[in-house]
Each structure stands twice: as C-alpha cells, then as structure tokens.
Amino acid sequence: MKLFFHKNDQPTVEKTYKVKGLMCSHCEMNVKNKVSAIPGVKEVAASAPLGKVAVTATAEVTDQMVKDAITAAGYTVVEE
C-alpha cells in the first residue's frame, strides 16, 4: 500500500487486488465502472491478462468496499 499526499487534497492510497474471472476488456470495464462508483475512488485500472485491479482512493475507501464492488460486478477477489 502506498500513501500519497496531493496539494489541497486528501491523502490517497494505492492498492492492488488479485481478481479471478477477468477475461476481456468488457470484464475490465465492468469492474472499473463498479469500483469507480464508490465515493472517494480517484482511479481504477483493471488488467485481464494480469488478473489484477489497481485502485487509487482516499483513505476513507476501505478494502471491503472495493472487494464488495468487485464481487457485485461478478468477479472474485483472491487473497494473496
């Protein structure tokens, strides 16, 4: 986990999640849309070939919130 501070902004956290079931660009977009809808999420990058989702968000966004959004999109977060 990386913590960044931006001028006149809340600190942000970067976290990567391993996700099972990402198969194509449609899957990537589906996950991006669900996770991006969480208030406080600044950026989402999903990679089907790597099976990973990287999220940049304010500290108020919890792991559980992100995991719930990924699950709601139809995919499984794999604990590393």
PDB file of C-alpha atoms in Angstrom:
ATOM      1  CA  MET A   1       0.000   0.000   0.000  1.00  0.00           C
ATOM      2  CA  LYS A   2       1.320   3.432  -0.928  1.00  0.00           C
ATOM      3  CA  LEU A   3       0.168   6.687   0.665  1.00  0.00           C
ATOM      4  CA  PHE A   4       0.349   9.900  -1.361  1.00  0.00           C
ATOM      5  CA  PHE A   5      -0.487  13.490  -0.460  1.00  0.00           C
ATOM      6  CA  HIS A   6      -1.653  15.917  -3.094  1.00  0.00           C
ATOM      7  CA  LYS A   7      -1.708  19.677  -2.560  1.00  0.00           C
ATOM      8  CA  ASN A   8      -5.139  20.819  -1.297  1.00  0.00           C
ATOM      9  CA  ASP A   9      -6.434  17.262  -1.406  1.00  0.00           C
ATOM     10  CA  GLN A  10      -6.952  14.350   0.915  1.00  0.00           C
ATOM     11  CA  PRO A  11      -4.226  11.725   1.089  1.00  0.00           C
ATOM     12  CA  THR A  12      -4.727   8.893  -1.363  1.00  0.00           C
ATOM     13  CA  VAL A  13      -3.916   5.214  -1.089  1.00  0.00           C
ATOM     14  CA  GLU A  14      -2.955   2.873  -3.916  1.00  0.00           C
ATOM     15  CA  LYS A  15      -3.869  -0.794  -3.562  1.00  0.00           C
ATOM     16  CA  THR A  16      -3.853  -3.717  -5.976  1.00  0.00           C
ATOM     17  CA  TYR A  17      -6.298  -6.614  -5.780  1.00  0.00           C
ATOM     18  CA  LYS A  18      -5.906 -10.020  -7.424  1.00  0.00           C
ATOM     19  CA  VAL A  19      -9.189 -10.839  -9.164  1.00  0.00           C
ATOM     20  CA  LYS A  20     -10.399 -14.165 -10.548  1.00  0.00           C
ATOM     21  CA  GLY A  21     -12.595 -14.180 -13.641  1.00  0.00           C
ATOM     22  CA  LEU A  22     -11.301 -11.169 -15.586  1.00  0.00           C
ATOM     23  CA  MET A  23     -11.210 -12.456 -19.173  1.00  0.00           C
ATOM     24  CA  CYS A  24     -11.506  -9.500 -21.574  1.00  0.00           C
ATOM     25  CA  SER A  25     -11.781  -5.738 -21.975  1.00  0.00           C
ATOM     26  CA  HIS A  26     -15.530  -5.933 -21.251  1.00  0.00           C
ATOM     27  CA  CYS A  27     -14.706  -7.529 -17.885  1.00  0.00           C
ATOM     28  CA  GLU A  28     -12.166  -4.785 -17.194  1.00  0.00           C
ATOM     29  CA  MET A  29     -14.732  -2.077 -17.960  1.00  0.00           C
ATOM     30  CA  ASN A  30     -17.388  -3.761 -15.824  1.00  0.00           C
ATOM     31  CA  VAL A  31     -15.070  -3.786 -12.791  1.00  0.00           C
ATOM     32  CA  LYS A  32     -13.863  -0.217 -13.447  1.00  0.00           C
ATOM     33  CA  ASN A  33     -17.447   1.066 -13.547  1.00  0.00           C
ATOM     34  CA  LYS A  34     -18.457  -0.645 -10.283  1.00  0.00           C
ATOM     35  CA  VAL A  35     -15.342   0.364  -8.342  1.00  0.00           C
ATOM     36  CA  SER A  36     -15.326   3.911  -9.759  1.00  0.00           C
ATOM     37  CA  ALA A  37     -18.848   4.404  -8.387  1.00  0.00           C
ATOM     38  CA  ILE A  38     -17.502   4.248  -4.817  1.00  0.00           C
ATOM     39  CA  PRO A  39     -17.253   7.788  -3.381  1.00  0.00           C
ATOM     40  CA  GLY A  40     -13.582   8.615  -2.835  1.00  0.00           C
ATOM     41  CA  VAL A  41     -12.202   6.410  -5.610  1.00  0.00           C
ATOM     42  CA  LYS A  42      -9.927   8.531  -7.806  1.00  0.00           C
ATOM     43  CA  GLU A  43      -8.685   6.000 -10.366  1.00  0.00           C
ATOM     44  CA  VAL A  44      -9.188   2.336 -11.306  1.00  0.00           C
ATOM     45  CA  ALA A  45      -7.067   0.234 -13.637  1.00  0.00           C
ATOM     46  CA  ALA A  46      -8.096  -3.349 -14.401  1.00  0.00           C
ATOM     47  CA  SER A  47      -5.944  -5.851 -16.297  1.00  0.00           C
ATOM     48  CA  ALA A  48      -7.493  -9.083 -17.564  1.00  0.00           C
ATOM     49  CA  PRO A  49      -4.122 -10.600 -18.602  1.00  0.00           C
ATOM     50  CA  LEU A  50      -2.680  -9.973 -15.123  1.00  0.00           C
ATOM     51  CA  GLY A  51      -5.923 -10.659 -13.250  1.00  0.00           C
ATOM     52  CA  LYS A  52      -5.417  -7.515 -11.192  1.00  0.00           C
ATOM     53  CA  VAL A  53      -7.295  -4.351 -10.314  1.00  0.00           C
ATOM     54  CA  ALA A  54      -5.368  -1.302  -9.077  1.00  0.00           C
ATOM     55  CA  VAL A  55      -7.303   1.341  -7.154  1.00  0.00           C
ATOM     56  CA  THR A  56      -6.268   4.845  -6.097  1.00  0.00           C
ATOM     57  CA  ALA A  57      -8.631   6.250  -3.489  1.00  0.00           C
ATOM     58  CA  THR A  58      -8.907   8.419  -0.421  1.00  0.00           C
ATOM     59  CA  ALA A  59      -8.184   6.774   2.909  1.00  0.00           C
ATOM     60  CA  GLU A  60     -11.930   6.556   3.656  1.00  0.00           C
ATOM     61  CA  VAL A  61     -12.345   3.851   0.998  1.00  0.00           C
ATOM     62  CA  THR A  62     -11.894   0.504   2.721  1.00  0.00           C
ATOM     63  CA  ASP A  63     -10.712  -2.803   1.291  1.00  0.00           C
ATOM     64  CA  GLN A  64     -14.137  -4.234   1.990  1.00  0.00           C
ATOM     65  CA  MET A  65     -15.845  -1.516  -0.055  1.00  0.00           C
ATOM     66  CA  VAL A  66     -13.630  -2.291  -3.050  1.00  0.00           C
ATOM     67  CA  LYS A  67     -13.996  -6.063  -2.621  1.00  0.00           C
ATOM     68  CA  ASP A  68     -17.789  -5.705  -2.411  1.00  0.00           C
ATOM     69  CA  ALA A  69     -17.845  -3.677  -5.649  1.00  0.00           C
ATOM     70  CA  ILE A  70     -15.694  -6.248  -7.458  1.00  0.00           C
ATOM     71  CA  THR A  71     -17.948  -9.046  -6.203  1.00  0.00           C
ATOM     72  CA  ALA A  72     -21.053  -7.089  -7.266  1.00  0.00           C
ATOM     73  CA  ALA A  73     -19.520  -6.866 -10.757  1.00  0.00           C
ATOM     74  CA  GLY A  74     -19.442 -10.672 -10.822  1.00  0.00           C
ATOM     75  CA  TYR A  75     -15.798 -11.412 -10.021  1.00  0.00           C
ATOM     76  CA  THR A  76     -13.910 -12.910  -7.091  1.00  0.00           C
ATOM     77  CA  VAL A  77     -11.144 -11.215  -5.111  1.00  0.00           C
ATOM     78  CA  VAL A  78      -8.370 -13.701  -4.370  1.00  0.00           C
ATOM     79  CA  GLU A  79      -6.428 -13.222  -1.149  1.00  0.00           C
ATOM     80  CA  GLU A  80      -2.683 -13.144  -1.759  1.00  0.00           C
TER      81      GLU A  80
END
